[in-house]
């Protein structure tokens, strides 16, 4: 009852619980947190008969943020019931402390000392150790001698049993998982031109929804009308993305991709206004009506222009009003057809997927907006495959399972360039990228088994704060490393997580 507490205690308690600017639960002092943990333990202890609790209820685990103001710099205290069936038999207590950042290795723990402390605390004669390390790979990989800097992140998580010393490099027999979070649109990417075309289609799709289209900077210096007129008077007979499809060179050794956009779309991409687009389509339709061109159309195309082309084979074309959103829709359909063929050409050409497996992404049975959304997914997957090939020198044996993982995700989920795709790999595949680098995270778990229960001590170093509510004077100096993480020293936060148990019976 707060009325029974002193006014001073009330004042302290009140100030601790005042909402702060930062989100999330307020960090309390360790003393206040310990009081709450004690109350939490007492109300679940069957031996506390004087509390006259008629029926004991097993409470959910309790975790309390602490402000780190104590000498050990405690940032979390936790408590969790130990149960035998539905009966509570005790409480597991957890304490997480953190210090740093520091590059002074004299602050780092000695593994043998950590193991001895664990044995003494938990009265165990045998302990097991398990290591974990995370390395960033995209920072350590260069494209055209420049370091990739973006929201994108490719890292590898490595776990292994039996740790010999703190900060040891993981052995090659470890288990490893590649984590890939990649944002499209890096100007240095071999598929950047394709990305620009996709942005144009997105602008058209948005224009269909809002009625306002923002025309991008033309890709050609010559006007679109002149380009289309030259195209029509020449011998090229394709408007629909069948002949002249984007060409992808075979990947051999360290060669990169060569993406040549077909000229057809580029001529129309060069339009700088709505009026210019109308003029371009008027020229094309006029040529069709007069039989001056007989373009091929690829199977499965359902665009409005495809229908006009089919009609032209029989010498009669229905009249289309080039007004309103119709020209925008026609250009968007042409662009979608062309880009779908680009992506299909890549995934099938590299033997990463079959046409049947790609059907979901290129289907014309859904509306145009959904087709655009699915083409965005295709482009994101393409960026991932190209990045893993160019940056990490992945071969087909690694790209194929990664493609399957990405396609499975995107058949079930909307576009999400922040999603982390995970691929199990052998550490040897990426070892050259991390073997001389400092880890972003390195930790060791020391555990011992006590009947059916496990006691664990964790010691960890990390370049970023392990808890989000660390005070500002302890954060901000994440790393003093140079490019490629090749500096001699790395600033680390040092974290320790320990547990202890109290049994009621």
C-alpha positions as CSV (number, residue, x, y, z in Angstrom):
1,X,0.0,0.0,0.0
2,X,1.7,3.3,-1.1
3,X,0.0,5.1,1.9
4,X,2.2,3.1,4.3
5,X,5.4,4.1,2.6
6,X,7.4,7.2,3.6
7,X,6.9,10.3,1.6
8,X,10.5,10.2,0.4
9,X,10.0,6.6,-0.9
10,X,6.9,7.8,-2.6
11,X,8.7,10.6,-4.3
12,X,11.5,8.3,-5.5
13,X,9.0,5.7,-6.6
14,X,6.9,8.3,-8.5
15,X,9.9,9.8,-10.2
16,X,11.0,6.4,-11.4
17,X,7.6,5.7,-12.9
18,X,7.2,9.0,-14.7
19,X,7.0,8.5,-18.5
20,X,10.2,9.4,-20.3
21,X,10.6,10.5,-23.9
22,X,11.8,7.1,-25.0
23,X,9.3,4.4,-25.6
24,X,9.0,1.2,-23.7
25,X,9.0,0.4,-20.0
26,X,10.8,2.8,-17.7
27,X,14.2,1.6,-16.4
28,X,14.1,1.3,-12.6
29,X,16.9,1.3,-10.0
30,X,18.2,-2.1,-9.1
31,X,16.9,-1.8,-5.6
32,X,13.4,-1.1,-6.8
33,X,13.6,-3.9,-9.3
34,X,14.7,-6.3,-6.5
35,X,11.8,-5.3,-4.4
36,X,9.4,-6.1,-7.2
37,X,11.2,-9.5,-7.8
38,X,10.8,-10.3,-4.1
39,X,7.1,-9.5,-4.1
40,X,6.7,-11.6,-7.3
41,X,8.5,-14.5,-5.6
42,X,6.6,-14.3,-2.3
43,X,3.1,-14.4,-3.8
44,X,4.0,-17.6,-5.6
45,X,5.8,-19.3,-2.6
46,X,3.5,-21.9,-1.0
47,X,5.4,-21.5,2.3
48,X,4.2,-17.8,2.7
49,X,1.1,-18.9,4.6
50,X,0.9,-15.6,6.5
51,X,-0.1,-13.9,3.2
52,X,-3.3,-15.9,3.4
53,X,-3.5,-16.5,-0.4
54,X,-6.3,-18.9,-0.9
55,X,-5.1,-20.2,-4.3
56,X,-1.6,-19.9,-5.7
57,X,-1.4,-18.8,-9.3
58,X,1.6,-19.3,-11.4
59,X,2.5,-15.9,-12.9
60,X,4.1,-15.2,-16.3
61,X,7.8,-14.5,-16.4
62,X,8.8,-11.1,-15.1
63,X,11.5,-9.0,-16.7
64,X,12.4,-5.5,-15.3
65,X,14.5,-2.9,-17.1
66,X,17.1,-1.5,-14.8
67,X,19.0,1.8,-15.3
68,X,22.5,0.5,-14.9
69,X,23.3,2.9,-12.0
70,X,24.6,0.2,-9.7
71,X,28.3,-0.8,-9.6
72,X,27.7,-3.9,-11.8
73,X,25.8,-1.8,-14.4
74,X,22.7,-4.1,-14.3
75,X,20.2,-3.5,-17.1
76,X,17.8,-6.4,-16.7
77,X,16.5,-8.4,-13.8
78,X,14.3,-11.4,-14.6
79,X,12.3,-14.0,-12.7
80,X,10.6,-17.1,-14.1
81,X,8.7,-19.8,-12.2
82,X,10.1,-23.4,-12.0
83,X,7.2,-25.9,-12.4
84,X,6.7,-29.6,-11.9
85,X,3.4,-30.2,-13.8
86,X,1.0,-27.5,-12.6
87,X,2.8,-27.0,-9.3
88,X,5.4,-24.3,-8.8
89,X,8.6,-25.6,-7.2
90,X,10.8,-22.5,-7.3
91,X,12.0,-19.4,-9.2
92,X,14.7,-18.9,-11.7
93,X,16.4,-15.6,-11.4
94,X,18.3,-13.8,-14.1
95,X,20.7,-10.8,-14.1
96,X,22.0,-9.0,-17.2
97,X,24.9,-6.6,-16.7
98,X,26.7,-4.5,-19.4
99,X,29.7,-2.3,-19.5
100,X,31.5,-0.4,-22.3
101,X,32.2,0.4,-25.0
102,X,35.8,-0.4,-24.6
103,X,38.7,-1.6,-26.7
104,X,40.8,-2.5,-23.6
105,X,41.1,-6.3,-23.7
106,X,42.1,-6.4,-20.0
107,X,38.3,-5.9,-19.4
108,X,37.6,-9.1,-21.2
109,X,36.9,-12.2,-19.2
110,X,39.1,-15.3,-19.1
111,X,37.2,-18.4,-20.2
112,X,38.7,-20.6,-17.6
113,X,37.7,-18.1,-14.9
114,X,34.2,-17.9,-16.2
115,X,33.9,-21.7,-16.2
116,X,35.2,-21.9,-12.6
117,X,32.8,-19.2,-11.4
118,X,29.9,-21.1,-13.0
119,X,30.9,-24.4,-11.4
120,X,31.2,-22.8,-8.0
121,X,27.9,-21.0,-8.2
122,X,25.9,-24.0,-9.5
123,X,27.9,-26.7,-7.6
124,X,28.6,-28.5,-10.9
125,X,31.7,-30.5,-11.8
126,X,31.1,-30.6,-15.6
127,X,30.3,-27.7,-17.8
128,X,29.7,-27.4,-21.6
129,X,30.5,-24.5,-23.7
130,X,28.9,-23.3,-26.9
131,X,30.2,-20.4,-29.1
132,X,28.4,-17.9,-31.3
133,X,29.8,-15.3,-33.6
134,X,28.2,-12.9,-36.1
135,X,30.3,-11.2,-38.8
136,X,29.1,-8.6,-41.3
137,X,30.0,-9.6,-44.8
138,X,28.7,-6.8,-47.0
139,X,31.0,-4.3,-45.4
140,X,33.9,-6.6,-46.0
141,X,33.1,-7.1,-49.6
142,X,33.8,-4.6,-52.3
143,X,32.2,-3.9,-55.6
144,X,34.3,-2.0,-58.1
145,X,36.8,-1.2,-55.3
146,X,34.2,0.7,-53.3
147,X,32.5,-0.3,-50.1
148,X,28.8,-0.9,-50.2
149,X,27.1,1.5,-47.8
150,X,23.3,1.3,-47.5
151,X,20.6,-0.1,-45.3
152,X,21.4,-3.4,-46.9
153,X,23.2,-6.0,-44.6
154,X,24.6,-9.4,-45.3
155,X,25.9,-11.1,-42.2
156,X,26.7,-14.7,-41.1
157,X,25.8,-16.3,-37.8
158,X,28.1,-19.1,-36.7
159,X,27.6,-21.5,-33.8
160,X,29.9,-24.3,-32.6
161,X,30.4,-26.6,-29.6
162,X,33.4,-26.6,-27.3
163,X,35.0,-23.1,-27.0
164,X,38.7,-23.0,-26.2
165,X,39.2,-19.3,-25.7
166,X,37.4,-15.9,-25.7
167,X,37.1,-14.3,-29.2
168,X,38.4,-17.4,-31.0
169,X,37.6,-17.7,-34.7
170,X,34.9,-20.3,-35.3
171,X,36.1,-23.7,-36.6
172,X,35.2,-24.7,-40.1
173,X,33.0,-27.6,-38.7
174,X,30.6,-25.0,-37.2
175,X,27.0,-24.5,-38.3
176,X,26.5,-21.2,-40.2
177,X,23.5,-19.2,-41.4
178,X,23.7,-16.4,-43.9
179,X,21.4,-13.4,-43.1
180,X,20.5,-11.3,-46.1
181,X,18.6,-8.0,-45.8
182,X,18.9,-6.1,-49.1
183,X,17.4,-2.9,-50.4
184,X,17.1,-2.4,-54.1
185,X,18.4,0.6,-56.0
186,X,22.2,0.7,-55.3
187,X,23.6,2.8,-58.3
188,X,26.6,0.5,-58.4
189,X,24.5,-2.6,-58.9
190,X,24.7,-4.3,-62.3
191,X,20.9,-4.3,-62.4
192,X,20.5,-0.6,-61.6
193,X,19.2,0.2,-65.1
194,X,16.5,-2.4,-64.6
195,X,15.7,-0.8,-61.3
196,X,15.2,2.6,-63.0
197,X,12.8,1.0,-65.5
198,X,10.9,-0.5,-62.6
199,X,10.7,2.9,-60.9
200,X,9.1,4.3,-64.1
201,X,6.5,1.5,-64.0
202,X,5.8,2.3,-60.4
203,X,5.2,5.9,-61.3
204,X,2.8,4.8,-64.1
205,X,1.0,2.5,-61.7
206,X,0.6,5.3,-59.1
207,X,-0.6,7.6,-61.9
208,X,-3.4,5.1,-62.7
209,X,-4.5,5.3,-59.0
210,X,-4.2,9.0,-58.5
211,X,-4.7,10.4,-62.0
212,X,-1.4,12.3,-61.7
213,X,1.7,10.9,-63.3
214,X,5.2,12.2,-62.6
215,X,7.3,11.8,-65.7
216,X,10.9,10.9,-65.1
217,X,13.9,12.4,-66.8
218,X,14.1,11.0,-70.3
219,X,16.6,8.2,-70.9
220,X,17.3,9.4,-74.4
221,X,18.3,12.9,-75.6
222,X,16.0,12.6,-78.7
223,X,12.3,13.1,-78.3
224,X,10.2,10.0,-77.8
225,X,8.0,10.8,-80.9
226,X,11.1,10.9,-83.1
227,X,12.5,7.7,-81.6
228,X,9.2,5.9,-82.2
229,X,8.9,7.2,-85.8
230,X,12.5,5.9,-86.5
231,X,11.5,2.6,-84.9
232,X,8.4,2.3,-87.1
233,X,10.2,3.1,-90.3
234,X,13.0,0.6,-89.6
235,X,12.9,-3.1,-89.8
236,X,12.3,-3.8,-86.1
237,X,8.9,-5.4,-85.7
238,X,8.3,-5.9,-82.0
239,X,6.6,-3.8,-79.4
240,X,5.8,-6.5,-77.0
241,X,9.0,-7.9,-75.5
242,X,9.4,-11.1,-77.5
243,X,12.3,-10.5,-79.9
244,X,15.2,-8.5,-78.6
245,X,14.5,-9.5,-75.1
246,X,17.1,-8.4,-72.5
247,X,20.3,-10.3,-72.7
248,X,22.0,-11.9,-69.7
249,X,25.5,-13.0,-70.1
250,X,26.5,-16.4,-68.7
251,X,28.2,-16.2,-65.3
252,X,31.6,-17.7,-65.5
253,X,34.3,-17.2,-63.0
254,X,34.1,-13.7,-61.7
255,X,32.3,-12.2,-64.7
256,X,29.3,-10.0,-63.9
257,X,25.8,-9.7,-65.5
258,X,25.2,-7.6,-68.6
259,X,21.6,-6.4,-68.7
260,X,20.7,-4.7,-72.1
261,X,17.3,-3.3,-72.1
262,X,15.3,-3.8,-75.3
263,X,15.0,-0.6,-77.3
264,X,11.2,-0.8,-77.7
265,X,10.4,0.2,-74.1
266,X,13.2,2.7,-73.8
267,X,11.8,4.7,-76.7
268,X,8.5,5.0,-74.9
269,X,10.2,5.5,-71.5
270,X,11.7,8.6,-73.1
271,X,8.3,10.3,-73.1
272,X,8.4,13.5,-71.1
273,X,4.7,14.3,-71.1
274,X,1.2,12.8,-71.4
275,X,0.7,14.5,-74.7
276,X,3.9,13.0,-76.1
277,X,2.7,9.6,-75.0
278,X,-0.5,10.0,-76.9
279,X,1.4,11.0,-80.1
280,X,3.6,7.9,-79.8
281,X,0.6,5.6,-79.5
282,X,-1.2,7.4,-82.3
283,X,1.8,6.7,-84.6
284,X,1.9,3.0,-83.6
285,X,-1.8,2.5,-84.1
286,X,-1.7,4.3,-87.4
287,X,1.1,2.0,-88.6
288,X,-0.9,-1.1,-87.5
289,X,-4.0,0.1,-89.3
290,X,-2.1,0.6,-92.6
291,X,-0.4,-2.7,-92.2
292,X,3.0,-1.0,-92.2
293,X,4.2,-3.2,-89.3
294,X,3.2,-6.7,-88.2
295,X,4.8,-7.1,-84.8
296,X,5.1,-10.5,-83.1
297,X,3.4,-10.9,-79.8
298,X,4.5,-13.4,-77.2
299,X,2.2,-16.1,-75.9
300,X,0.3,-15.1,-72.7
301,X,0.4,-11.4,-73.4
302,X,-3.0,-9.8,-72.5
303,X,-2.2,-6.1,-73.0
304,X,-4.5,-3.8,-74.9
305,X,-1.8,-3.3,-77.5
306,X,-1.5,-7.0,-78.0
307,X,-5.2,-7.2,-78.8
308,X,-4.8,-4.4,-81.3
309,X,-1.8,-6.2,-82.9
310,X,-3.8,-9.5,-83.1
311,X,-6.7,-7.6,-84.8
312,X,-4.2,-6.0,-87.3
313,X,-3.4,-9.6,-88.5
314,X,-7.0,-9.7,-89.8
315,X,-6.9,-6.2,-91.3
316,X,-9.3,-4.5,-88.8
317,X,-8.6,-2.6,-85.6
318,X,-11.2,-1.4,-83.2
319,X,-11.2,2.3,-82.5
320,X,-9.5,3.3,-79.2
321,X,-9.8,6.6,-77.6
322,X,-6.3,7.8,-76.6
323,X,-7.6,9.8,-73.7
324,X,-7.9,9.6,-69.9
325,X,-5.8,6.8,-68.3
326,X,-5.9,4.6,-71.4
327,X,-2.4,5.6,-72.7
328,X,-0.9,5.3,-69.3
329,X,-2.4,1.8,-68.9
330,X,-1.2,0.8,-72.3
331,X,2.4,1.9,-71.5
332,X,2.3,0.2,-68.1
333,X,1.1,-3.1,-69.8
334,X,4.0,-2.9,-72.3
335,X,6.5,-2.2,-69.5
336,X,5.2,-5.1,-67.4
337,X,5.4,-7.5,-70.3
338,X,8.9,-6.5,-71.1
339,X,10.2,-6.6,-67.5
340,X,8.5,-10.0,-66.8
341,X,10.5,-11.4,-69.7
342,X,13.7,-9.9,-68.4
343,X,13.3,-11.6,-65.0
344,X,12.1,-14.9,-66.5
345,X,15.1,-14.8,-68.8
346,X,17.4,-14.5,-65.8
347,X,15.9,-17.1,-63.5
348,X,15.4,-19.7,-66.2
349,X,18.7,-18.8,-67.9
350,X,20.6,-19.3,-64.7
351,X,18.6,-22.5,-64.0
352,X,17.3,-21.1,-60.7
353,X,13.6,-21.6,-61.3
354,X,11.2,-23.2,-63.8
355,X,8.5,-21.3,-65.7
356,X,5.9,-23.1,-63.7
357,X,7.4,-22.0,-60.5
358,X,7.6,-18.4,-61.8
359,X,3.9,-18.4,-62.9
360,X,2.7,-16.7,-59.7
361,X,5.0,-13.7,-60.3
362,X,4.2,-13.3,-64.0
363,X,0.5,-14.1,-64.0
364,X,-1.8,-11.7,-65.9
365,X,-4.9,-13.1,-64.2
366,X,-4.6,-10.4,-61.4
367,X,-5.2,-6.7,-61.8
368,X,-2.4,-4.4,-63.0
369,X,-1.5,-3.0,-59.5
370,X,-1.0,-6.6,-58.2
371,X,1.1,-7.4,-61.3
372,X,3.3,-4.4,-60.5
373,X,3.6,-5.6,-56.9
374,X,4.7,-9.1,-58.0
375,X,7.2,-7.7,-60.5
376,X,8.7,-5.7,-57.6
377,X,9.1,-8.9,-55.7
378,X,10.9,-10.4,-58.8
379,X,13.3,-7.4,-58.9
380,X,14.1,-7.7,-55.2
381,X,14.9,-11.4,-55.6
382,X,17.1,-10.5,-58.7
383,X,19.0,-7.9,-56.6
384,X,19.6,-10.5,-53.9
385,X,21.0,-13.1,-56.4
386,X,23.2,-10.6,-58.2
387,X,24.6,-9.2,-54.9
388,X,25.4,-12.7,-53.6
389,X,27.1,-13.5,-56.9
390,X,29.1,-10.2,-57.3
391,X,29.9,-9.7,-53.6
392,X,30.2,-13.2,-52.3
393,X,31.0,-15.1,-55.5
394,X,28.1,-17.5,-54.9
395,X,27.7,-20.3,-57.5
396,X,24.6,-22.1,-58.6
397,X,24.7,-24.6,-55.7
398,X,24.1,-21.7,-53.3
399,X,22.0,-19.5,-55.5
400,X,19.4,-22.2,-56.2
401,X,18.4,-22.9,-52.6
402,X,18.4,-19.2,-51.9
403,X,16.1,-18.6,-54.8
404,X,13.7,-21.2,-53.5
405,X,13.7,-19.6,-50.0
406,X,13.0,-16.1,-51.5
407,X,10.2,-17.3,-53.8
408,X,8.5,-19.3,-51.1
409,X,8.5,-16.2,-48.9
410,X,7.2,-13.9,-51.6
411,X,4.4,-16.3,-52.7
412,X,3.0,-15.9,-49.2
413,X,4.0,-12.4,-48.1
414,X,3.9,-8.8,-49.5
415,X,7.1,-7.0,-50.7
416,X,9.4,-6.3,-47.7
417,X,12.9,-5.2,-48.4
418,X,13.7,-5.2,-44.7
419,X,13.0,-9.0,-44.4
420,X,16.0,-11.0,-43.5
421,X,16.3,-14.1,-45.7
422,X,18.3,-16.9,-44.1
423,X,20.3,-19.6,-45.9
424,X,22.2,-22.4,-44.1
425,X,25.7,-22.5,-45.5
426,X,29.1,-24.0,-44.8
427,X,31.5,-21.5,-43.0
428,X,34.2,-22.3,-45.6
429,X,32.0,-20.6,-48.3
430,X,32.4,-17.1,-46.7
431,X,35.5,-17.6,-44.5
432,X,37.7,-15.4,-46.6
433,X,35.4,-12.5,-45.9
434,X,35.6,-12.8,-42.1
435,X,38.7,-14.7,-41.1
436,X,40.7,-11.4,-40.7
437,X,37.8,-9.4,-39.5
438,X,36.4,-8.6,-36.0
439,X,33.0,-10.1,-35.2
440,X,30.0,-7.8,-34.6
441,X,28.9,-10.2,-31.8
442,X,30.9,-12.9,-30.1
443,X,29.6,-14.9,-27.2
444,X,30.1,-18.1,-25.2
445,X,27.4,-20.0,-23.3
446,X,28.6,-22.0,-20.3
447,X,26.0,-24.5,-19.1
448,X,25.6,-27.3,-16.7
449,X,22.7,-29.8,-16.2
450,X,21.0,-30.3,-12.9
451,X,18.5,-33.1,-13.2
452,X,15.9,-31.8,-15.7
453,X,17.1,-28.2,-15.3
454,X,19.9,-26.3,-17.0
455,X,21.9,-23.5,-15.5
456,X,23.6,-21.1,-18.0
457,X,26.1,-18.2,-17.9
458,X,26.6,-16.1,-21.0
459,X,29.5,-13.8,-21.7
460,X,29.2,-11.6,-24.8
461,X,30.9,-8.7,-26.6
462,X,29.1,-6.7,-29.3
463,X,29.8,-3.6,-31.3
464,X,26.3,-2.2,-30.6
465,X,24.6,-1.8,-27.3
466,X,22.9,-5.1,-26.3
467,X,20.0,-3.3,-24.6
468,X,18.2,-0.3,-26.1
469,X,17.7,1.6,-22.8
470,X,21.4,2.0,-22.0
471,X,22.1,5.5,-20.9
472,X,23.4,7.9,-23.5
473,X,26.9,8.4,-21.9
474,X,27.5,4.7,-22.4
475,X,26.6,4.6,-26.1
476,X,27.6,6.3,-29.3
477,X,31.1,4.9,-29.7
478,X,30.1,1.8,-31.6
479,X,33.4,1.2,-33.5
480,X,36.7,2.8,-34.3
481,X,37.3,0.3,-37.1
482,X,38.4,1.4,-40.6
483,X,36.9,0.1,-43.8
484,X,36.5,-3.6,-44.1
485,X,36.7,-3.8,-40.3
486,X,40.5,-4.0,-40.5
487,X,41.5,-1.8,-37.6
488,X,43.7,-3.3,-34.9
489,X,41.2,-2.5,-32.2
490,X,37.4,-2.7,-32.0
491,X,35.2,-1.0,-29.4
492,X,33.0,-3.6,-27.7
493,X,30.2,-3.6,-25.2
494,X,30.7,-6.4,-22.7
495,X,27.6,-8.2,-21.5
496,X,27.1,-10.9,-18.9
497,X,23.9,-12.9,-18.3
498,X,23.7,-15.1,-15.2
499,X,21.0,-17.2,-13.6
500,X,20.4,-18.7,-10.2
501,X,17.6,-20.7,-8.7
502,X,15.6,-20.8,-5.5
503,X,13.6,-23.9,-4.6
504,X,10.5,-23.7,-2.4
505,X,10.7,-27.4,-1.3
